[in-house]
Amino acid sequence: MRRLLFLMTFGLMGAGILISLGVWQVQRLAWKQDLLARIEAQINAAPVSLAEATTPEFRRYAPVKIVGTFGLDHEYLSALASRRNTGAVYRIIRPFEVEGYGRILVDTGWVRDGIDVPGVSLERLSLLGNLDAPNEVDGFTPAPEIDTNIWFARDVLAMAEVLNTQPIMVVLRDAPEIDLGVTPWPVDTAGIPNDHLQYAITWFSLAAIWVLMTAYFVLRTNRSPR
């Protein structure tokens, strides 16, 4: 009887823990879906000026309209990245002088590995994009190869220092006035992981298996000769 009671108690406690973990992941799923919906709404909101989007604090993902000129014709940094179904590409980061604000970084889009990057117009332009603060640098990120202009992450602070700009990045959404020779890579929520549903299913499945195994051992113990 004691052994039977121990198995039932142990089984119920284990199942309870696994079910609570599954419920927690369901709650996290609801939180993440709400977060993604709010980010999407912010990305697609009406554009504002750069000053409004950064004052009193930096509003990541805020849509902005900037007017000004690019730096030198071929002045840019190339950040190595990977796109699904495309492979290795380079994100082209250029300095842009915003009228009434100053010089900032603009992520203009991507080109395939091995494709030459054309120069850009130095005329006054109106650009539409979103503020971003990519967190792509960690302890395993190699240092940029300055001589060959290859960066392994969009390091806003370091890139701003090299291009002599403010540490502010706008990711281009649309440049209707000119062809920059790149494919736009606008800000979206595709890169924000949302695996909570899979985690919840895993925990609930483990709870079900735990209950079945407990029932099996309880029945086996109950039928064993005494």
Tab-separated table of N, CA, C and O in Angstrom, residues 54-158:
chain	number	residue	atom	x	y	z
A	54	THR	N	12.978	60.053	-31.840
A	54	THR	CA	14.099	59.840	-30.920
A	54	THR	C	14.034	60.726	-29.687
A	54	THR	O	14.937	60.672	-28.850
A	55	THR	N	12.974	61.516	-29.559
A	55	THR	CA	12.834	62.423	-28.422
A	55	THR	C	11.481	62.182	-27.746
A	55	THR	O	10.461	62.134	-28.425
A	56	PRO	N	11.418	62.039	-26.433
A	56	PRO	CA	12.549	62.148	-25.494
A	56	PRO	C	13.413	60.894	-25.418
A	56	PRO	O	14.455	60.899	-24.765
A	57	GLU	N	12.956	59.782	-26.034
A	57	GLU	CA	13.764	58.576	-26.024
A	57	GLU	C	13.671	57.888	-27.376
A	57	GLU	O	12.765	58.153	-28.174
A	58	PHE	N	14.617	57.017	-27.634
A	58	PHE	CA	14.684	56.289	-28.899
A	58	PHE	C	13.534	55.289	-28.978
A	58	PHE	O	13.372	54.433	-28.115
A	59	ARG	N	12.706	55.407	-30.026
A	59	ARG	CA	11.562	54.510	-30.205
A	59	ARG	C	11.896	53.491	-31.296
A	59	ARG	O	11.759	53.759	-32.484
A	60	ARG	N	12.354	52.327	-30.875
A	60	ARG	CA	12.705	51.290	-31.847
A	60	ARG	C	11.478	50.895	-32.670
A	60	ARG	O	10.379	50.791	-32.135
A	61	TYR	N	11.692	50.687	-33.950
A	61	TYR	CA	10.683	50.302	-34.945
A	61	TYR	C	9.815	51.479	-35.411
A	61	TYR	O	8.979	51.313	-36.288
A	62	ALA	N	9.988	52.649	-34.819
A	62	ALA	CA	9.160	53.775	-35.230
A	62	ALA	C	9.400	54.106	-36.705
A	62	ALA	O	10.540	54.200	-37.147
A	63	PRO	N	8.335	54.281	-37.495
A	63	PRO	CA	8.498	54.673	-38.897
A	63	PRO	C	8.871	56.153	-38.988
A	63	PRO	O	8.290	56.987	-38.294
A	64	VAL	N	9.853	56.451	-39.806
A	64	VAL	CA	10.323	57.826	-39.937
A	64	VAL	C	10.471	58.205	-41.409
A	64	VAL	O	10.727	57.356	-42.260
A	65	LYS	N	10.301	59.486	-41.673
A	65	LYS	CA	10.567	60.048	-42.999
A	65	LYS	C	11.730	61.006	-42.851
A	65	LYS	O	11.672	61.934	-42.042
A	66	ILE	N	12.794	60.747	-43.598
A	66	ILE	CA	13.985	61.576	-43.492
A	66	ILE	C	14.293	62.211	-44.845
A	66	ILE	O	14.116	61.589	-45.892
A	67	VAL	N	14.738	63.434	-44.799
A	67	VAL	CA	15.085	64.187	-45.998
A	67	VAL	C	16.526	64.654	-45.871
A	67	VAL	O	16.921	65.194	-44.838
A	68	GLY	N	17.309	64.417	-46.911
A	68	GLY	CA	18.706	64.821	-46.866
A	68	GLY	C	19.496	64.231	-48.011
A	68	GLY	O	18.940	63.972	-49.087
A	69	THR	N	20.774	63.973	-47.782
A	69	THR	CA	21.653	63.457	-48.840
A	69	THR	C	22.557	62.362	-48.287
A	69	THR	O	22.922	62.368	-47.104
A	70	PHE	N	22.911	61.417	-49.166
A	70	PHE	CA	23.890	60.401	-48.803
A	70	PHE	C	25.273	61.034	-48.758
A	70	PHE	O	25.495	62.136	-49.255
A	71	GLY	N	26.222	60.290	-48.161
A	71	GLY	CA	27.597	60.762	-48.100
A	71	GLY	C	28.265	60.579	-49.449
A	71	GLY	O	27.633	60.687	-50.499
A	72	LEU	N	29.534	60.285	-49.443
A	72	LEU	CA	30.267	60.101	-50.682
A	72	LEU	C	29.641	59.004	-51.522
A	72	LEU	O	29.010	58.074	-51.016
A	73	ASP	N	29.828	59.069	-52.827
A	73	ASP	CA	29.198	58.182	-53.798
A	73	ASP	C	29.335	56.705	-53.448
A	73	ASP	O	28.391	55.936	-53.531
A	74	HIS	N	30.520	56.272	-53.021
A	74	HIS	CA	30.757	54.861	-52.752
A	74	HIS	C	31.090	54.604	-51.275
A	74	HIS	O	31.719	53.610	-50.946
A	75	GLU	N	30.657	55.485	-50.400
A	75	GLU	CA	30.931	55.323	-48.969
A	75	GLU	C	29.856	54.425	-48.355
A	75	GLU	O	28.692	54.805	-48.258
A	76	TYR	N	30.245	53.220	-47.949
A	76	TYR	CA	29.286	52.297	-47.344
A	76	TYR	C	30.026	51.219	-46.562
A	76	TYR	O	31.225	51.003	-46.727
A	77	LEU	N	29.276	50.518	-45.706
A	77	LEU	CA	29.770	49.347	-44.990
A	77	LEU	C	28.904	48.160	-45.378
A	77	LEU	O	27.708	48.311	-45.624
A	78	SER	N	29.501	46.975	-45.454
A	78	SER	CA	28.753	45.785	-45.846
A	78	SER	C	28.742	44.791	-44.691
A	78	SER	O	29.785	44.360	-44.227
A	79	ALA	N	27.535	44.454	-44.212
A	79	ALA	CA	27.376	43.531	-43.095
A	79	ALA	C	26.901	42.181	-43.621
A	79	ALA	O	25.840	42.083	-44.240
A	80	LEU	N	27.700	41.150	-43.388
A	80	LEU	CA	27.368	39.810	-43.861
A	80	LEU	C	26.126	39.292	-43.151
A	80	LEU	O	25.986	39.396	-41.934
A	81	ALA	N	25.205	38.729	-43.918
A	81	ALA	CA	23.968	38.179	-43.361
A	81	ALA	C	23.546	36.990	-44.202
A	81	ALA	O	24.202	36.643	-45.197
A	82	SER	N	22.476	36.358	-43.815
A	82	SER	CA	21.968	35.203	-44.556
A	82	SER	C	20.462	35.328	-44.700
A	82	SER	O	19.762	35.682	-43.741
A	83	ARG	N	19.975	35.042	-45.907
A	83	ARG	CA	18.543	35.063	-46.170
A	83	ARG	C	18.082	33.677	-46.597
A	83	ARG	O	18.762	33.002	-47.369
A	84	ARG	N	16.920	33.295	-46.083
A	84	ARG	CA	16.364	31.997	-46.446
A	84	ARG	C	16.111	31.953	-47.953
A	84	ARG	O	15.611	32.902	-48.545
A	85	ASN	N	16.473	30.857	-48.555
A	85	ASN	CA	16.303	30.617	-49.999
A	85	ASN	C	17.207	31.502	-50.866
A	85	ASN	O	17.085	31.481	-52.092
A	86	THR	N	18.085	32.268	-50.223
A	86	THR	CA	19.009	33.121	-50.985
A	86	THR	C	20.454	32.784	-50.664
A	86	THR	O	21.288	32.684	-51.556
A	87	GLY	N	20.743	32.603	-49.392
A	87	GLY	CA	22.109	32.320	-48.980
A	87	GLY	C	22.798	33.559	-48.440
A	87	GLY	O	22.159	34.460	-47.897
A	88	ALA	N	24.106	33.617	-48.637
A	88	ALA	CA	24.891	34.733	-48.104
A	88	ALA	C	24.599	36.013	-48.871
A	88	ALA	O	24.592	36.028	-50.103
A	89	VAL	N	24.354	37.079	-48.121
A	89	VAL	CA	24.126	38.401	-48.709
A	89	VAL	C	24.861	39.432	-47.854
A	89	VAL	O	25.361	39.122	-46.774
A	90	TYR	N	24.912	40.647	-48.355
A	90	TYR	CA	25.500	41.752	-47.602
A	90	TYR	C	24.475	42.864	-47.447
A	90	TYR	O	23.843	43.280	-48.426
A	91	ARG	N	24.308	43.320	-46.216
A	91	ARG	CA	23.470	44.490	-45.956
A	91	ARG	C	24.336	45.723	-46.167
A	91	ARG	O	25.436	45.817	-45.617
A	92	ILE	N	23.859	46.656	-46.958
A	92	ILE	CA	24.639	47.844	-47.318
A	92	ILE	C	24.219	49.011	-46.424
A	92	ILE	O	23.083	49.498	-46.508
A	93	ILE	N	25.155	49.449	-45.581
A	93	ILE	CA	24.911	50.529	-44.622
A	93	ILE	C	25.621	51.785	-45.115
A	93	ILE	O	26.840	51.771	-45.343
A	94	ARG	N	24.865	52.858	-45.295
A	94	ARG	CA	25.444	54.108	-45.811
A	94	ARG	C	25.181	55.266	-44.842
A	94	ARG	O	24.179	55.279	-44.134
A	95	PRO	N	26.082	56.255	-44.842
A	95	PRO	CA	25.823	57.468	-44.053
A	95	PRO	C	24.830	58.365	-44.788
A	95	PRO	O	24.836	58.443	-46.019
A	96	PHE	N	23.967	59.029	-44.026
A	96	PHE	CA	22.962	59.908	-44.618
A	96	PHE	C	22.848	61.153	-43.759
A	96	PHE	O	22.667	61.071	-42.538
A	97	GLU	N	22.971	62.301	-44.397
A	97	GLU	CA	22.882	63.585	-43.696
A	97	GLU	C	21.432	64.051	-43.693
A	97	GLU	O	20.888	64.449	-44.722
A	98	VAL	N	20.788	63.952	-42.523
A	98	VAL	CA	19.384	64.341	-42.394
A	98	VAL	C	19.298	65.835	-42.141
A	98	VAL	O	19.940	66.360	-41.223
A	99	GLU	N	18.520	66.507	-42.946
A	99	GLU	CA	18.377	67.954	-42.792
A	99	GLU	C	17.829	68.306	-41.409
A	99	GLU	O	16.827	67.755	-40.971
A	100	GLY	N	18.519	69.201	-40.725
A	100	GLY	CA	18.072	69.661	-39.426
A	100	GLY	C	18.322	68.679	-38.293
A	100	GLY	O	17.865	68.919	-37.163
A	101	TYR	N	19.038	67.590	-38.567
A	101	TYR	CA	19.268	66.600	-37.508
A	101	TYR	C	20.729	66.188	-37.420
A	101	TYR	O	21.308	66.182	-36.350
A	102	GLY	N	21.304	65.808	-38.546
A	102	GLY	CA	22.688	65.367	-38.538
A	102	GLY	C	22.873	64.082	-39.319
A	102	GLY	O	21.969	63.581	-39.977
A	103	ARG	N	24.062	63.562	-39.235
A	103	ARG	CA	24.470	62.405	-40.023
A	103	ARG	C	24.150	61.108	-39.267
A	103	ARG	O	24.537	60.940	-38.111
A	104	ILE	N	23.442	60.184	-39.934
A	104	ILE	CA	23.044	58.926	-39.316
A	104	ILE	C	23.386	57.763	-40.253
A	104	ILE	O	23.878	57.975	-41.369
A	105	LEU	N	23.106	56.538	-39.799
A	105	LEU	CA	23.290	55.350	-40.620
A	105	LEU	C	21.962	54.956	-41.264
A	105	LEU	O	20.916	55.018	-40.622
A	106	VAL	N	22.026	54.532	-42.526
A	106	VAL	CA	20.847	54.022	-43.212
A	106	VAL	C	21.158	52.640	-43.778
A	106	VAL	O	22.097	52.485	-44.569
A	107	ASP	N	20.403	51.648	-43.340
A	107	ASP	CA	20.497	50.296	-43.898
A	107	ASP	C	19.647	50.292	-45.167
A	107	ASP	O	18.419	50.247	-45.105
A	108	THR	N	20.302	50.343	-46.330
A	108	THR	CA	19.577	50.544	-47.584
A	108	THR	C	18.990	49.256	-48.157
A	108	THR	O	18.080	49.321	-48.994
A	109	GLY	N	19.495	48.087	-47.749
A	109	GLY	CA	19.008	46.825	-48.295
A	109	GLY	C	20.158	45.848	-48.477
A	109	GLY	O	21.235	46.035	-47.913
A	110	TRP	N	19.917	44.811	-49.292
A	110	TRP	CA	20.940	43.770	-49.435
A	110	TRP	C	21.279	43.492	-50.895
A	110	TRP	O	20.490	43.757	-51.800
A	111	VAL	N	22.484	42.960	-51.081
A	111	VAL	CA	22.933	42.473	-52.388
A	111	VAL	C	23.496	41.068	-52.185
A	111	VAL	O	23.951	40.720	-51.091
A	112	ARG	N	23.473	40.265	-53.222
A	112	ARG	CA	24.044	38.926	-53.139
A	112	ARG	C	25.557	38.997	-52.998
A	112	ARG	O	26.192	39.951	-53.435
A	113	ASP	N	26.107	37.983	-52.383
A	113	ASP	CA	27.557	37.885	-52.246
A	113	ASP	C	28.194	37.868	-53.631
A	113	ASP	O	27.779	37.125	-54.518
A	114	GLY	N	29.184	38.719	-53.824
A	114	GLY	CA	29.887	38.777	-55.101
A	114	GLY	C	29.361	39.818	-56.060
A	114	GLY	O	29.955	40.041	-57.113
A	115	ILE	N	28.243	40.464	-55.724
A	115	ILE	CA	27.681	41.499	-56.588
A	115	ILE	C	28.280	42.849	-56.222
A	115	ILE	O	28.345	43.223	-55.045
A	116	ASP	N	28.728	43.594	-57.221
A	116	ASP	CA	29.275	44.926	-56.968
A	116	ASP	C	28.172	45.883	-56.518
A	116	ASP	O	27.046	45.835	-57.010
A	117	VAL	N	28.517	46.735	-55.577
A	117	VAL	CA	27.565	47.710	-55.053
A	117	VAL	C	27.717	49.007	-55.828
A	117	VAL	O	28.801	49.606	-55.843
A	118	PRO	N	26.658	49.467	-56.489
A	118	PRO	CA	26.767	50.710	-57.260
A	118	PRO	C	26.813	51.924	-56.343
A	118	PRO	O	26.452	51.852	-55.166
A	119	GLY	N	27.243	53.028	-56.898
A	119	GLY	CA	27.209	54.272	-56.153
A	119	GLY	C	25.785	54.785	-56.045
A	119	GLY	O	24.856	54.233	-56.644
A	120	VAL	N	25.590	55.830	-55.279
A	120	VAL	CA	24.258	56.397	-55.098
A	120	VAL	C	24.259	57.869	-55.482
A	120	VAL	O	25.302	58.522	-55.547
A	121	SER	N	23.065	58.364	-55.728
A	121	SER	CA	22.905	59.781	-56.044
A	121	SER	C	23.237	60.634	-54.825
A	121	SER	O	22.939	60.261	-53.690
A	122	LEU	N	23.873	61.750	-55.063
A	122	LEU	CA	24.189	62.674	-53.979
A	122	LEU	C	23.189	63.824	-53.933
A	122	LEU	O	23.403	64.820	-53.248
A	123	GLU	N	22.081	63.668	-54.641
A	123	GLU	CA	21.040	64.691	-54.650
A	123	GLU	C	20.195	64.607	-53.370
A	123	GLU	O	20.222	63.616	-52.652
A	124	ARG	N	19.438	65.651	-53.132
A	124	ARG	CA	18.529	65.683	-51.978
A	124	ARG	C	17.430	64.643	-52.178
A	124	ARG	O	16.778	64.600	-53.218
A	125	LEU	N	17.235	63.791	-51.155
A	125	LEU	CA	16.285	62.686	-51.263
A	125	LEU	C	15.354	62.652	-50.069
A	125	LEU	O	15.686	63.137	-48.978
A	126	SER	N	14.194	62.040	-50.279
A	126	SER	CA	13.239	61.788	-49.206
A	126	SER	C	13.112	60.279	-49.053
A	126	SER	O	12.753	59.581	-50.007
A	127	LEU	N	13.430	59.762	-47.867
A	127	LEU	CA	13.446	58.328	-47.633
A	127	LEU	C	12.472	57.959	-46.525
A	127	LEU	O	12.247	58.728	-45.586
A	128	LEU	N	11.914	56.747	-46.636
A	128	LEU	CA	10.998	56.231	-45.628
A	128	LEU	C	11.585	54.943	-45.045
A	128	LEU	O	12.003	54.048	-45.795
A	129	GLY	N	11.633	54.863	-43.725
A	129	GLY	CA	12.190	53.673	-43.090
A	129	GLY	C	11.738	53.550	-41.650
A	129	GLY	O	10.821	54.261	-41.209
A	130	ASN	N	12.378	52.640	-40.927
A	130	ASN	CA	12.051	52.420	-39.516
A	130	ASN	C	13.323	52.453	-38.679
A	130	ASN	O	14.357	51.927	-39.088
A	131	LEU	N	13.224	53.063	-37.525
A	131	LEU	CA	14.342	53.031	-36.596
A	131	LEU	C	14.584	51.600	-36.134
A	131	LEU	O	13.640	50.831	-35.956
A	132	ASP	N	15.836	51.247	-35.952
A	132	ASP	CA	16.145	49.924	-35.440
A	132	ASP	C	17.409	50.001	-34.589
A	132	ASP	O	18.246	50.896	-34.774
A	133	ALA	N	17.511	49.081	-33.655
A	133	ALA	CA	18.699	48.956	-32.808
A	133	ALA	C	19.062	47.482	-32.761
A	133	ALA	O	18.854	46.810	-31.741
A	134	PRO	N	19.567	46.940	-33.872
A	134	PRO	CA	19.835	45.497	-33.936
A	134	PRO	C	20.841	45.054	-32.889
A	134	PRO	O	21.884	45.682	-32.704
A	135	ASN	N	20.499	43.965	-32.218
A	135	ASN	CA	21.387	43.402	-31.191
A	135	ASN	C	22.010	42.128	-31.753
A	135	ASN	O	21.604	41.017	-31.408
A	136	GLU	N	22.975	42.291	-32.634
A	136	GLU	CA	23.544	41.154	-33.357
A	136	GLU	C	24.952	40.786	-32.918
A	136	GLU	O	25.504	39.800	-33.382
A	137	VAL	N	25.530	41.562	-32.039
A	137	VAL	CA	26.912	41.338	-31.624
A	137	VAL	C	26.934	40.581	-30.295
A	137	VAL	O	26.223	40.950	-29.352
A	138	ASP	N	27.707	39.506	-30.246
A	138	ASP	CA	27.900	38.790	-28.992
A	138	ASP	C	29.369	38.400	-28.867
A	138	ASP	O	30.216	38.841	-29.658
A	139	GLY	N	29.676	37.575	-27.885
A	139	GLY	CA	31.061	37.208	-27.633
A	139	GLY	C	31.691	36.363	-28.723
A	139	GLY	O	32.916	36.201	-28.752
A	140	PHE	N	30.861	35.810	-29.628
A	140	PHE	CA	31.386	34.957	-30.696
A	140	PHE	C	31.479	35.691	-32.035
A	140	PHE	O	31.915	35.107	-33.027
A	141	THR	N	31.055	36.948	-32.087
A	141	THR	CA	31.086	37.702	-33.335
A	141	THR	C	32.520	38.114	-33.672
A	141	THR	O	33.174	38.790	-32.871
A	142	PRO	N	33.036	37.729	-34.844
A	142	PRO	CA	34.407	38.145	-35.219
A	142	PRO	C	34.486	39.656	-35.384
A	142	PRO	O	33.493	40.327	-35.676
A	143	ALA	N	35.666	40.174	-35.189
A	143	ALA	CA	35.891	41.600	-35.417
A	143	ALA	C	35.741	41.902	-36.903
A	143	ALA	O	36.038	41.056	-37.756
A	144	PRO	N	35.245	43.075	-37.257
A	144	PRO	CA	35.081	43.407	-38.676
A	144	PRO	C	36.416	43.474	-39.399
A	144	PRO	O	37.438	43.832	-38.812
A	145	GLU	N	36.384	43.094	-40.664
A	145	GLU	CA	37.564	43.198	-41.511
A	145	GLU	C	37.508	44.549	-42.225
A	145	GLU	O	36.944	44.675	-43.308
A	146	ILE	N	38.066	45.545	-41.582
A	146	ILE	CA	37.958	46.922	-42.076
A	146	ILE	C	38.575	47.066	-43.464
A	146	ILE	O	38.028	47.765	-44.334
A	147	ASP	N	39.700	46.396	-43.703
A	147	ASP	CA	40.393	46.536	-44.989
A	147	ASP	C	39.537	46.043	-46.160
A	147	ASP	O	39.608	46.599	-47.260
A	148	THR	N	38.770	44.980	-45.926
A	148	THR	CA	37.936	44.423	-47.000
A	148	THR	C	36.473	44.844	-46.870
A	148	THR	O	35.628	44.411	-47.656
A	149	ASN	N	36.186	45.685	-45.870
A	149	ASN	CA	34.831	46.210	-45.669
A	149	ASN	C	33.816	45.096	-45.459
A	149	ASN	O	32.744	45.087	-46.067
A	150	ILE	N	34.163	44.148	-44.606
A	150	ILE	CA	33.239	43.066	-44.270
A	150	ILE	C	32.979	43.095	-42.766
A	150	ILE	O	33.901	42.963	-41.964
A	151	TRP	N	31.727	43.275	-42.413
A	151	TRP	CA	31.296	43.244	-41.030
A	151	TRP	C	30.447	41.991	-40.828
A	151	TRP	O	29.700	41.590	-41.709
A	152	PHE	N	30.552	41.388	-39.657
A	152	PHE	CA	29.843	40.148	-39.383
A	152	PHE	C	28.583	40.369	-38.548
A	152	PHE	O	27.918	39.415	-38.152
A	153	ALA	N	28.267	41.617	-38.295
A	153	ALA	CA	27.048	41.991	-37.588
A	153	ALA	C	26.860	43.492	-37.760
A	153	ALA	O	27.814	44.220	-38.046
A	154	ARG	N	25.627	43.924	-37.594
A	154	ARG	CA	25.368	45.366	-37.639
A	154	ARG	C	25.625	45.939	-36.241
A	154	ARG	O	24.734	45.982	-35.403
A	155	ASP	N	26.838	46.362	-36.056
A	155	ASP	CA	27.262	46.961	-34.786
A	155	ASP	C	27.112	48.475	-34.943
A	155	ASP	O	27.989	49.151	-35.484
A	156	VAL	N	25.987	49.004	-34.478
A	156	VAL	CA	25.656	50.407	-34.728
A	156	VAL	C	26.709	51.349	-34.162
A	156	VAL	O	27.135	52.299	-34.836
A	157	LEU	N	27.152	51.102	-32.951
A	157	LEU	CA	28.131	51.998	-32.337
A	157	LEU	C	29.443	52.017	-33.111
A	157	LEU	O	29.998	53.082	-33.398
A	158	ALA	N	29.945	50.829	-33.462
A	158	ALA	CA	31.217	50.752	-34.184
A	158	ALA	C	31.074	51.303	-35.598
A	158	ALA	O	31.972	52.002	-36.096
